[in-house]
Coordinates of C-alpha atoms in Angstrom, one line a residue:
Chain A
M1 CA 52.9 3.2 -10.5
D2 CA 53.9 4.3 -7.1
F3 CA 55.6 7.3 -8.0
W4 CA 55.6 11.2 -5.7
F5 CA 56.7 14.3 -5.4
S6 CA 57.1 16.1 -1.8
Q7 CA 57.5 19.2 -0.9
L8 CA 59.3 20.1 2.2
E9 CA 56.8 23.0 4.1
T10 CA 59.5 22.2 7.1
E11 CA 62.2 19.1 7.7
D12 CA 58.9 17.6 9.6
V13 CA 56.0 17.7 7.3
K14 CA 55.2 17.1 3.7
T15 CA 53.1 17.9 0.9
S16 CA 53.2 14.8 -2.1
I17 CA 51.6 15.2 -4.9
R18 CA 51.5 11.5 -6.5
V19 CA 52.9 12.6 -10.5
N20 CA 52.1 11.0 -14.4
K21 CA 54.5 12.1 -15.9
Q22 CA 58.3 14.4 -15.0
L23 CA 57.9 16.1 -18.6
Y24 CA 60.6 19.1 -17.5
S25 CA 63.4 19.0 -16.1
A26 CA 66.6 21.5 -15.6
Q27 CA 69.2 23.3 -14.2
S28 CA 69.1 27.6 -15.1
E29 CA 71.0 30.0 -14.7
Y30 CA 70.1 30.8 -10.8
Q31 CA 67.4 27.2 -10.5
R32 CA 66.0 23.6 -10.4
I33 CA 63.0 23.5 -13.2
D34 CA 61.0 21.2 -12.8
V35 CA 57.8 20.6 -15.0
F36 CA 55.5 17.8 -13.2
E37 CA 52.5 16.5 -15.0
T38 CA 49.6 15.7 -11.8
K39 CA 46.3 13.1 -12.2
E40 CA 44.9 16.1 -9.1
L41 CA 46.2 19.3 -10.4
G42 CA 47.5 19.1 -13.6
K43 CA 50.4 20.5 -14.7
M44 CA 52.9 21.4 -12.0
I45 CA 55.8 23.7 -12.0
V46 CA 58.1 23.1 -9.2
L47 CA 62.0 25.5 -8.2
D48 CA 64.3 24.3 -6.5
G49 CA 61.5 22.2 -4.8
E50 CA 58.9 23.9 -3.9
I51 CA 55.4 24.4 -5.7
I52 CA 55.2 27.1 -7.5
F53 CA 51.5 26.3 -9.2
S54 CA 49.8 24.3 -10.2
D55 CA 46.7 23.5 -13.9
A56 CA 44.4 23.4 -9.7
D57 CA 45.0 26.4 -7.7
E58 CA 47.4 28.8 -9.3
F59 CA 43.8 31.3 -10.0
I60 CA 44.0 32.0 -7.0
Y61 CA 46.8 33.4 -6.2
N62 CA 46.5 34.9 -9.5
E63 CA 43.2 36.8 -9.1
M64 CA 44.0 37.3 -5.0
I65 CA 47.7 39.4 -6.0
V66 CA 46.1 41.1 -8.7
H67 CA 41.9 42.5 -9.0
V68 CA 43.2 43.8 -4.7
P69 CA 45.1 46.9 -5.9
M70 CA 43.2 47.0 -9.0
A71 CA 39.4 47.5 -6.7
V72 CA 40.8 50.0 -5.6
H73 CA 43.8 52.0 -7.5
P74 CA 41.2 53.9 -9.5
N75 CA 44.0 55.3 -12.7
V76 CA 45.6 52.2 -13.2
K77 CA 48.2 53.0 -16.5
N78 CA 51.7 51.5 -15.2
V79 CA 53.1 48.3 -13.5
L80 CA 55.3 46.9 -12.5
I81 CA 55.9 43.3 -11.9
I82 CA 59.2 41.8 -10.1
G83 CA 59.5 38.1 -11.0
G84 CA 56.3 36.5 -12.5
G85 CA 58.3 35.0 -15.7
D86 CA 55.3 32.3 -15.8
G87 CA 53.1 35.1 -17.0
G88 CA 50.1 34.6 -14.5
V89 CA 50.2 38.1 -12.8
A90 CA 50.7 39.5 -16.4
R91 CA 47.5 37.5 -17.9
V92 CA 44.7 38.7 -15.3
L93 CA 46.3 42.7 -16.0
T94 CA 45.9 42.2 -19.3
E95 CA 42.4 41.5 -18.7
Y96 CA 41.5 45.4 -17.2
P97 CA 41.3 47.8 -20.9
E98 CA 42.9 51.2 -18.6
I99 CA 46.6 49.5 -18.5
E100 CA 48.1 51.3 -20.7
H101 CA 51.6 48.8 -20.3
I102 CA 53.0 46.3 -18.6
D103 CA 57.1 45.8 -17.6
V104 CA 57.5 42.4 -16.8
V105 CA 61.0 42.0 -14.7
E106 CA 62.5 38.4 -14.6
Q107 CA 65.4 37.4 -14.4
D108 CA 65.5 33.6 -15.6
E109 CA 64.3 33.5 -19.2
M110 CA 64.4 29.6 -19.2
F111 CA 62.1 29.9 -16.1
L112 CA 59.9 31.8 -18.4
E113 CA 60.3 29.6 -21.6
I114 CA 59.7 26.7 -19.9
S115 CA 56.3 28.1 -18.6
K116 CA 55.3 28.7 -22.3
Q117 CA 55.7 25.6 -23.2
F118 CA 54.3 23.4 -21.3
F119 CA 51.8 26.5 -19.8
P120 CA 50.1 28.7 -22.9
E121 CA 47.2 29.4 -21.3
T122 CA 48.8 30.6 -18.2
A123 CA 51.9 32.7 -20.3
K124 CA 49.5 33.9 -23.3
G125 CA 49.8 37.3 -20.8
F126 CA 53.0 37.4 -22.5
D127 CA 51.5 37.5 -25.7
D128 CA 49.2 40.6 -25.3
E129 CA 51.5 44.4 -27.2
R130 CA 51.1 46.3 -23.8
V131 CA 53.9 44.1 -21.5
T132 CA 57.6 45.1 -22.4
V133 CA 59.7 42.0 -20.4
S134 CA 64.0 42.6 -19.1
H135 CA 66.3 39.6 -17.9
M136 CA 67.6 41.5 -15.3
D137 CA 67.7 41.2 -11.6
G138 CA 64.3 42.6 -10.3
L139 CA 66.5 45.6 -7.7
R140 CA 68.7 46.4 -9.9
F141 CA 65.1 47.5 -12.2
L142 CA 64.4 49.0 -9.5
R143 CA 66.9 51.1 -9.3
R144 CA 66.9 53.1 -12.2
C145 CA 63.3 53.8 -11.7
T146 CA 61.7 56.6 -10.5
D147 CA 58.0 58.2 -9.9
K148 CA 57.0 56.0 -12.6
Y149 CA 54.4 53.5 -11.8
D150 CA 50.7 53.0 -9.7
L151 CA 51.1 48.7 -9.3
I152 CA 54.3 47.1 -8.6
I153 CA 53.2 43.2 -7.8
N154 CA 56.4 42.0 -5.9
D155 CA 55.5 37.8 -8.3
T156 CA 59.2 36.5 -6.6
T157 CA 59.5 33.1 -5.0
D158 CA 61.0 32.7 -1.6
P159 CA 63.1 35.6 0.4
F160 CA 66.2 32.7 -0.1
G161 CA 68.1 32.3 -2.3
Y162 CA 69.4 34.0 -5.8
A163 CA 65.5 36.3 -5.4
E164 CA 66.8 37.5 -1.5
G165 CA 67.5 41.0 -3.1
L166 CA 63.6 41.5 -3.2
F167 CA 63.8 41.0 0.9
T168 CA 65.2 43.5 1.2
R169 CA 64.8 47.0 3.7
E170 CA 66.7 49.1 0.2
F171 CA 63.6 46.7 -1.9
Y172 CA 60.5 48.0 -0.7
G173 CA 62.2 51.9 -0.2
S174 CA 63.7 51.4 -4.2
C175 CA 59.6 50.9 -4.2
Y176 CA 58.6 53.3 -3.2
R177 CA 60.6 54.8 -5.1
A178 CA 60.0 54.0 -8.7
L179 CA 55.8 54.4 -7.3
K180 CA 53.6 57.4 -8.4
E181 CA 53.0 59.7 -5.5
D182 CA 49.0 57.5 -4.9
G183 CA 51.3 53.7 -5.8
I184 CA 50.9 50.7 -4.5
M185 CA 52.7 47.8 -3.7
V186 CA 51.8 44.0 -3.3
Y187 CA 54.7 41.4 -3.0
Q188 CA 53.8 37.3 -1.3
H189 CA 53.8 37.7 1.8
G190 CA 54.9 34.2 3.0
S191 CA 52.5 31.8 5.8
P192 CA 52.7 32.8 9.1
F193 CA 51.3 29.1 10.3
Y194 CA 54.7 27.0 10.8
D195 CA 58.0 28.3 12.7
E196 CA 60.0 28.6 10.6
D197 CA 58.5 30.8 7.6
E198 CA 56.7 32.9 10.8
E199 CA 60.6 34.6 11.3
A200 CA 60.5 35.6 7.8
F201 CA 56.8 36.7 7.6
R202 CA 57.5 39.3 10.8
A203 CA 60.4 40.7 8.8
M204 CA 58.6 41.1 6.3
H205 CA 56.3 43.4 7.6
R206 CA 58.6 45.1 9.9
K207 CA 60.8 46.0 6.7
A208 CA 57.4 46.7 4.6
Y209 CA 56.0 49.3 8.0
K210 CA 59.3 51.5 7.9
S211 CA 58.7 52.4 3.9
F212 CA 54.8 52.5 3.1
P213 CA 52.1 55.5 5.2
I214 CA 49.4 52.2 4.9
N215 CA 50.8 48.4 5.7
R216 CA 48.3 45.8 5.2
V217 CA 48.4 42.1 4.9
Y218 CA 45.6 39.9 3.9
Q219 CA 44.7 35.5 3.2
A220 CA 44.3 33.0 0.3
H221 CA 43.8 29.5 0.7
I222 CA 45.9 28.1 -1.6
P223 CA 46.0 24.1 -1.2
T224 CA 50.0 23.8 -2.3
C225 CA 51.0 26.4 0.0
P226 CA 53.0 25.9 3.1
S227 CA 49.6 24.6 5.1
G228 CA 47.5 25.5 3.0
Y229 CA 47.7 30.1 3.4
W230 CA 49.1 32.3 2.3
M231 CA 49.7 36.3 3.4
F232 CA 49.7 39.3 0.3
G233 CA 51.6 42.3 2.0
F234 CA 50.3 45.3 0.5
A235 CA 51.1 48.8 1.4
S236 CA 50.7 52.2 0.0
K237 CA 51.1 55.6 -0.2
K238 CA 48.0 56.6 -0.8
Y239 CA 44.9 54.2 -1.3
H240 CA 43.4 52.3 2.4
P241 CA 42.5 47.9 0.8
L242 CA 39.1 48.2 2.3
K243 CA 38.3 52.5 2.7
D244 CA 39.3 53.4 -0.6
L245 CA 37.5 49.6 -2.5
N246 CA 35.0 50.6 -5.4
A247 CA 32.8 47.5 -5.4
K248 CA 30.7 49.0 -7.5
R249 CA 33.5 50.3 -10.3
W250 CA 35.7 46.4 -9.7
K251 CA 32.0 45.0 -10.8
A252 CA 30.9 46.7 -14.0
R253 CA 34.5 46.1 -15.6
D254 CA 32.7 42.5 -15.6
I255 CA 36.1 40.6 -14.7
K256 CA 35.5 36.3 -15.2
T257 CA 37.1 35.2 -11.5
W258 CA 37.0 31.9 -10.1
Y259 CA 38.5 33.0 -6.6
Y260 CA 38.0 37.0 -6.5
T261 CA 34.5 38.5 -4.6
T262 CA 35.1 42.1 -3.9
N263 CA 32.4 40.6 -0.7
L264 CA 36.0 38.1 -0.1
H265 CA 38.2 41.1 -1.3
K266 CA 37.3 42.8 1.9
G267 CA 37.1 40.0 3.8
A268 CA 41.2 38.7 2.7
F269 CA 41.7 41.6 5.4
M270 CA 40.2 40.3 8.4
L271 CA 42.8 37.8 9.7
P272 CA 42.9 35.9 13.2
K273 CA 44.4 36.4 15.7
Y274 CA 47.3 34.6 16.0
V275 CA 48.3 37.2 12.8
E276 CA 47.5 39.9 13.9
D277 CA 49.2 39.7 17.2
L278 CA 51.8 39.2 14.7
L279 CA 51.9 41.8 13.1
V280 CA 50.7 44.7 15.4
E281 CA 54.6 42.8 18.3
E282 CA 56.1 43.6 14.9
E283 CA 54.8 46.8 13.5
K284 CA 55.7 48.2 17.5
A285 CA 59.6 47.0 17.1
A286 CA 59.7 49.1 14.4
K287 CA 58.3 51.7 16.0
K288 CA 61.5 51.3 18.8
E289 CA 63.4 51.3 15.7
V290 CA 62.8 54.3 13.9
Chain B
M1 CA 65.3 7.6 12.5
D2 CA 63.5 8.6 9.2
F3 CA 59.4 8.0 10.5
W4 CA 56.6 9.8 9.2
F5 CA 52.6 9.6 9.8
S6 CA 51.0 10.2 6.3
Q7 CA 46.9 11.6 5.7
L8 CA 45.8 10.5 2.5
E9 CA 43.9 13.6 1.5
T10 CA 43.2 12.2 -1.7
E11 CA 44.7 9.3 -3.1
D12 CA 46.4 11.6 -5.3
V13 CA 47.9 14.1 -2.2
K14 CA 49.4 13.3 1.0
T15 CA 50.4 14.9 3.9
S16 CA 53.2 13.6 6.1
I17 CA 54.5 14.7 9.1
R18 CA 57.4 13.2 11.3
V19 CA 57.4 11.3 13.6
N20 CA 59.2 11.2 17.8
K21 CA 56.9 8.5 18.5
Q22 CA 53.6 6.1 18.1
L23 CA 52.5 6.5 21.8
Y24 CA 48.8 5.2 20.9
S25 CA 47.7 2.8 19.3
A26 CA 44.2 1.0 18.8
Q27 CA 41.3 -0.8 18.1
S28 CA 38.3 0.6 19.2
E29 CA 35.0 -0.9 18.4
Y30 CA 34.3 2.1 15.7
Q31 CA 38.0 2.6 15.4
R32 CA 41.4 2.7 14.4
I33 CA 43.2 4.8 16.6
D34 CA 46.3 6.5 17.2
V35 CA 47.9 9.4 19.5
F36 CA 51.5 9.7 17.4
E37 CA 54.6 12.7 19.0
T38 CA 56.0 14.9 16.3
K39 CA 58.7 17.9 16.4
E40 CA 56.0 20.5 13.9
L41 CA 52.7 19.9 15.7
G42 CA 53.0 18.6 19.2
K43 CA 51.0 15.5 20.1
M44 CA 48.6 14.3 16.8
I45 CA 45.3 12.0 16.7
V46 CA 44.2 10.3 14.0
L47 CA 40.8 8.5 13.8
D48 CA 41.0 5.8 10.9
G49 CA 43.5 7.5 9.5
E50 CA 42.2 11.2 9.6
I51 CA 44.2 13.5 11.5
I52 CA 41.6 15.2 14.7
F53 CA 43.7 17.6 15.7
S54 CA 47.2 18.4 16.7
D55 CA 48.2 19.7 19.4
A56 CA 49.1 22.6 17.0
D57 CA 45.8 23.3 14.8
E58 CA 43.4 22.0 17.7
F59 CA 42.4 25.9 19.0
I60 CA 41.6 26.8 14.9
Y61 CA 38.4 24.0 15.0
N62 CA 37.3 25.0 18.5
E63 CA 37.6 28.2 18.1
M64 CA 35.7 28.2 15.1
I65 CA 32.7 26.1 15.9
V66 CA 31.9 27.5 19.4
H67 CA 32.4 31.6 19.1
V68 CA 31.2 32.0 15.5
P69 CA 27.3 30.3 16.5
M70 CA 27.6 32.0 20.7
A71 CA 28.3 35.2 19.4
V72 CA 25.1 36.2 17.4
H73 CA 23.1 33.9 20.0
P74 CA 21.4 36.1 22.0
N75 CA 20.6 33.5 24.9
V76 CA 22.1 30.3 25.1
K77 CA 21.4 27.6 27.8
N78 CA 21.2 24.4 27.1
V79 CA 23.9 22.4 24.6
L80 CA 24.4 19.4 22.7
I81 CA 27.3 18.7 21.2
I82 CA 27.3 15.4 19.2
G83 CA 30.5 13.2 19.2
G84 CA 33.5 15.6 20.9
G85 CA 35.0 13.3 22.8
D86 CA 37.9 14.9 22.8
G87 CA 36.5 17.7 25.3
G88 CA 37.5 20.8 23.1
V89 CA 34.8 21.8 22.4
A90 CA 33.5 21.4 25.7
R91 CA 36.2 22.8 27.1
V92 CA 35.8 26.3 25.3
L93 CA 31.5 25.9 25.8
T94 CA 32.6 26.6 29.1
E95 CA 34.1 29.5 29.2
Y96 CA 30.6 30.5 29.0
P97 CA 29.3 31.3 32.2
E98 CA 25.5 32.0 31.2
I99 CA 25.4 28.6 29.7
E100 CA 23.8 26.1 31.7
H101 CA 24.0 22.7 29.9
I102 CA 26.0 21.3 27.8
D103 CA 25.3 16.9 27.6
V104 CA 28.3 15.4 24.7
V105 CA 26.8 12.6 22.6
E106 CA 30.4 10.1 22.1
Q107 CA 29.7 6.9 20.7
D108 CA 33.2 5.6 21.6
E109 CA 34.2 6.1 25.4
M110 CA 37.1 4.6 24.0
F111 CA 38.3 7.1 21.9
L112 CA 37.4 10.3 25.1
E113 CA 39.3 7.8 27.1
I114 CA 42.3 8.1 25.1
S115 CA 41.6 12.0 24.7
K116 CA 41.5 11.8 29.1
Q117 CA 44.7 10.5 28.3
F118 CA 47.1 11.9 26.5
F119 CA 45.3 14.9 25.7
P120 CA 44.5 16.8 29.6
E121 CA 44.1 20.3 28.8
T122 CA 41.4 19.9 25.7
A123 CA 40.1 17.1 27.5
K124 CA 39.4 19.0 30.9
G125 CA 36.6 20.6 29.1
F126 CA 35.0 17.2 30.8
D127 CA 35.2 18.4 34.7
D128 CA 32.4 20.7 34.3
E129 CA 29.5 20.0 36.3
R130 CA 27.9 21.7 33.4
V131 CA 29.3 18.9 30.9
T132 CA 26.9 15.9 30.8
V133 CA 28.3 12.4 28.9
S134 CA 26.4 10.4 27.2
H135 CA 28.2 6.4 24.7
M136 CA 25.1 6.3 22.2
D137 CA 24.5 6.3 18.4
G138 CA 23.8 10.8 18.0
L139 CA 20.6 10.2 15.5
R140 CA 19.1 8.2 18.5
F141 CA 20.0 10.1 21.1
L142 CA 18.9 12.9 18.8
R143 CA 14.8 11.6 18.3
R144 CA 13.8 11.9 21.1
C145 CA 14.3 15.3 21.9
T146 CA 12.2 18.0 20.9
D147 CA 12.7 21.1 21.4
K148 CA 15.1 21.2 24.0
Y149 CA 18.5 22.7 22.4
D150 CA 18.8 26.9 22.0
L151 CA 22.3 25.2 20.3
I152 CA 23.1 21.7 18.6
I153 CA 26.9 21.6 17.8
N154 CA 27.7 18.7 15.1
D155 CA 31.5 17.9 15.9
T156 CA 31.8 14.1 14.6
T157 CA 34.2 13.1 11.9
D158 CA 33.7 12.8 8.4
P159 CA 30.5 11.4 7.0
F160 CA 31.4 8.0 6.1
G161 CA 32.5 4.9 8.8
Y162 CA 30.1 4.5 11.0
A163 CA 29.2 8.9 12.1
E164 CA 27.0 8.8 8.1
G165 CA 24.1 8.2 9.8
L166 CA 25.1 11.8 11.5
F167 CA 25.0 13.7 7.7
T168 CA 21.7 12.0 6.6
R169 CA 19.1 14.6 5.7
E170 CA 16.5 12.9 8.4
F171 CA 19.9 13.8 11.2
Y172 CA 18.8 17.9 9.7
G173 CA 15.4 17.3 10.5
S174 CA 15.8 15.5 14.1
C175 CA 18.4 18.9 14.8
Y176 CA 15.6 21.0 13.8
R177 CA 13.2 19.3 16.3
A178 CA 15.6 19.1 18.6
L179 CA 16.2 22.8 18.8
K180 CA 14.2 26.1 20.4
E181 CA 12.3 28.3 18.3
D182 CA 15.4 30.4 18.1
G183 CA 18.1 27.4 18.2
I184 CA 20.7 27.0 15.9
M185 CA 23.1 24.2 14.9
V186 CA 26.7 24.2 13.8
Y187 CA 28.6 21.7 12.0
Q188 CA 31.3 20.9 10.2
H189 CA 31.1 21.0 6.5
G190 CA 33.8 19.1 4.5
S191 CA 36.8 21.1 1.9
P192 CA 35.4 21.9 -1.5
F193 CA 38.5 21.9 -3.1
Y194 CA 39.7 18.5 -4.3
D195 CA 36.2 16.9 -6.3
E196 CA 36.1 14.2 -4.3
D197 CA 35.7 16.1 -1.2
E198 CA 33.0 18.6 -3.0
E199 CA 30.1 16.0 -4.0
A200 CA 30.3 15.8 -0.1
F201 CA 29.7 19.5 0.3
R202 CA 27.1 19.8 -1.5
A203 CA 25.0 17.1 -0.3
M204 CA 25.8 18.0 2.8
H205 CA 24.6 21.9 2.2
R206 CA 21.5 20.6 -0.3
K207 CA 19.8 18.6 3.3
A208 CA 20.5 21.4 5.7
Y209 CA 19.6 24.4 2.7
K210 CA 16.1 22.4 2.9
S211 CA 15.7 22.0 6.5
F212 CA 16.5 25.6 7.9
P213 CA 15.2 29.1 6.6
I214 CA 18.6 30.2 7.8
N215 CA 21.6 28.8 5.8
R216 CA 25.7 30.1 5.3
V217 CA 29.1 28.0 5.1
Y218 CA 32.4 29.6 6.1
Q219 CA 35.7 28.7 6.5
A220 CA 39.1 28.5 8.1
H221 CA 41.8 27.5 7.1
I222 CA 43.4 25.0 8.9
P223 CA 46.7 23.6 8.7
T224 CA 46.3 19.7 8.9
C225 CA 42.5 19.2 7.7
P226 CA 43.1 18.4 3.3
S227 CA 44.0 21.0 1.9
G228 CA 44.1 23.1 4.5
Y229 CA 40.9 24.5 3.8
W230 CA 38.0 23.8 6.3
M231 CA 34.6 24.8 6.1
F232 CA 31.2 24.9 8.8
G233 CA 27.6 25.4 8.2
F234 CA 25.7 27.6 10.1
A235 CA 21.8 26.8 9.9
S236 CA 19.3 28.7 12.3
K237 CA 15.9 29.4 12.7
K238 CA 16.1 32.9 13.5
Y239 CA 19.6 34.4 14.2
H240 CA 20.4 35.5 11.3
P241 CA 25.3 35.0 12.0
L242 CA 26.0 38.4 10.6
K243 CA 22.8 40.9 11.8
D244 CA 23.0 40.1 14.5
L245 CA 26.7 38.9 15.2
N246 CA 26.8 41.5 18.3
A247 CA 30.2 41.3 18.1
K248 CA 29.5 44.2 21.6
R249 CA 28.7 41.5 23.9
W250 CA 30.9 38.9 23.1
K251 CA 33.9 41.6 23.2
A252 CA 32.9 41.8 26.9
R253 CA 32.4 38.8 27.7
D254 CA 36.8 38.8 27.4
I255 CA 37.0 35.5 26.2
K256 CA 41.0 35.1 25.2
T257 CA 41.5 33.0 21.6
W258 CA 44.2 32.9 19.5
Y259 CA 41.7 33.1 16.0
Y260 CA 38.7 33.8 16.7
T261 CA 38.5 38.0 16.4
T262 CA 34.1 39.6 15.7
N263 CA 35.8 40.6 12.6
L264 CA 37.0 37.8 11.4
H265 CA 34.1 36.5 12.0
K266 CA 32.5 38.7 9.8
G267 CA 35.5 37.8 7.7
A268 CA 35.0 34.5 7.7
F269 CA 31.6 34.1 5.8
M270 CA 32.9 35.9 2.9
L271 CA 33.8 33.1 0.5
P272 CA 35.5 32.6 -2.6
K273 CA 33.7 32.4 -5.8
Y274 CA 34.0 29.0 -6.9
V275 CA 32.4 28.0 -2.8
E276 CA 29.8 30.4 -3.1
D277 CA 29.1 29.1 -6.5
L278 CA 28.9 25.7 -5.4
L279 CA 26.3 27.0 -2.6
V280 CA 23.9 28.8 -5.4
E281 CA 23.1 25.9 -7.8
E282 CA 23.0 23.3 -4.4
E283 CA 20.7 26.2 -3.2
K284 CA 18.5 26.2 -7.0
A285 CA 18.9 21.8 -7.5
A286 CA 17.2 22.0 -4.4
K287 CA 14.2 24.3 -5.3
K288 CA 14.3 22.0 -7.2
E289 CA 13.7 19.3 -5.5
V290 CA 11.0 20.4 -3.2

């Protein structure tokens, strides 16, 4: 059967994955949720038409959003994940014994339930007794937090639709307040390649740059993301993502990975010229606005 | 009008680009050649159904295959490009005044003529008086060369079809012989992500590893390549791609780039764990075979 799911990367570019079977489809209070079984990428979950992850490449995103800050911050005890309803980020965090508590604030309870049902290997992060899940708006949750977390990971989807409030300047300010004095915030930063993504990419950096003293962007190759090229933001009160990387300490933990190494960690911050130029332009614009 | 060109990345994954107009289509002696005008990526050239480059991302491939060896080798005078019928690699090389001669060996004369007609900005590399074009088989050309080139760039398409001879062990051996005692060979190394590309990726590294004392693989994010993730091979008789990188010398040349920086150069060799593992496995296998 000739049966394809297509993700529109822009109005004029799409990636299509051949589907064996649609395993699930529902409309939650917040979004349409689909699960597909595919030959090339295994099972795949799609929110409002965007691939969130597939069995074949989820390891890249989850490793890069967790291990990078964990190899820098020397003493993470308390973590907040905003979004993260699939459990993948929590699962990687639970590999660190020093972490005492992980709050997951996922607004869409149905997304979490579907993840548990179809992706038990990813969602098993929720089984760890250190993990507490709340179903509420991330920004509302944040507003009541002060000086509480060592690490905040913003694992929400694109800065459009219901998660839009999680990409405002207030959001970055609230994260800053919720972090301890040496806290780190990591967030997905979108893709800089296509013109229609570039504006969101720029705006995100400008807001983070105004809110945190240390701001760096890092990259990964994620095949199911638009253009295959995905960025993360690293915003920090004290630790620098390269100067404070402690490779020896991280390696001593002996965590199994498929994408991350402490060497790749350094390379992930070495960006193409066109991306560096975008970031510098936004930093200059932000300085003028202040 | 709903008019799309699709590139099959595997049998079960494809990338589609919306087309304004098909500008050209012909069958040469070697391959089918199509030129499309697209909204998102500008003009795009396709050989046997595979995107070779688009206006929007050709800079990434051409900069990465040229500047990486040129920032390492201290004294490049004589260069051989195998393939390179679009002129993009030659164009970037002509920005180096110290280069005295560039041989382009492109078997398919029609590909070169079409590139000149539709991509004059890319093909203008051919206008430089240091460039000589031959239309013959790259391996036949190589067999008569000994101790001649400082740099060989293998810019041919995939290791299938008529260019297959350019990916054999004999090919790497012939390149070794054609290079001077401190020569470097750079070649496109395919994409390691999808299962069906992985075998070609492995085989290529095994052959190069047996032929050259120094072998490293480096990466770039090229949106129109399969999975958006493309690799290059760096095989060398003397110079190491990182230890012999001379960033100061390269920067002093003041060459304008959009992708390459000497910092990115270093990061390009810092590979994901799954790619490192593939390379190490092939190196172990190659050692056993010797």
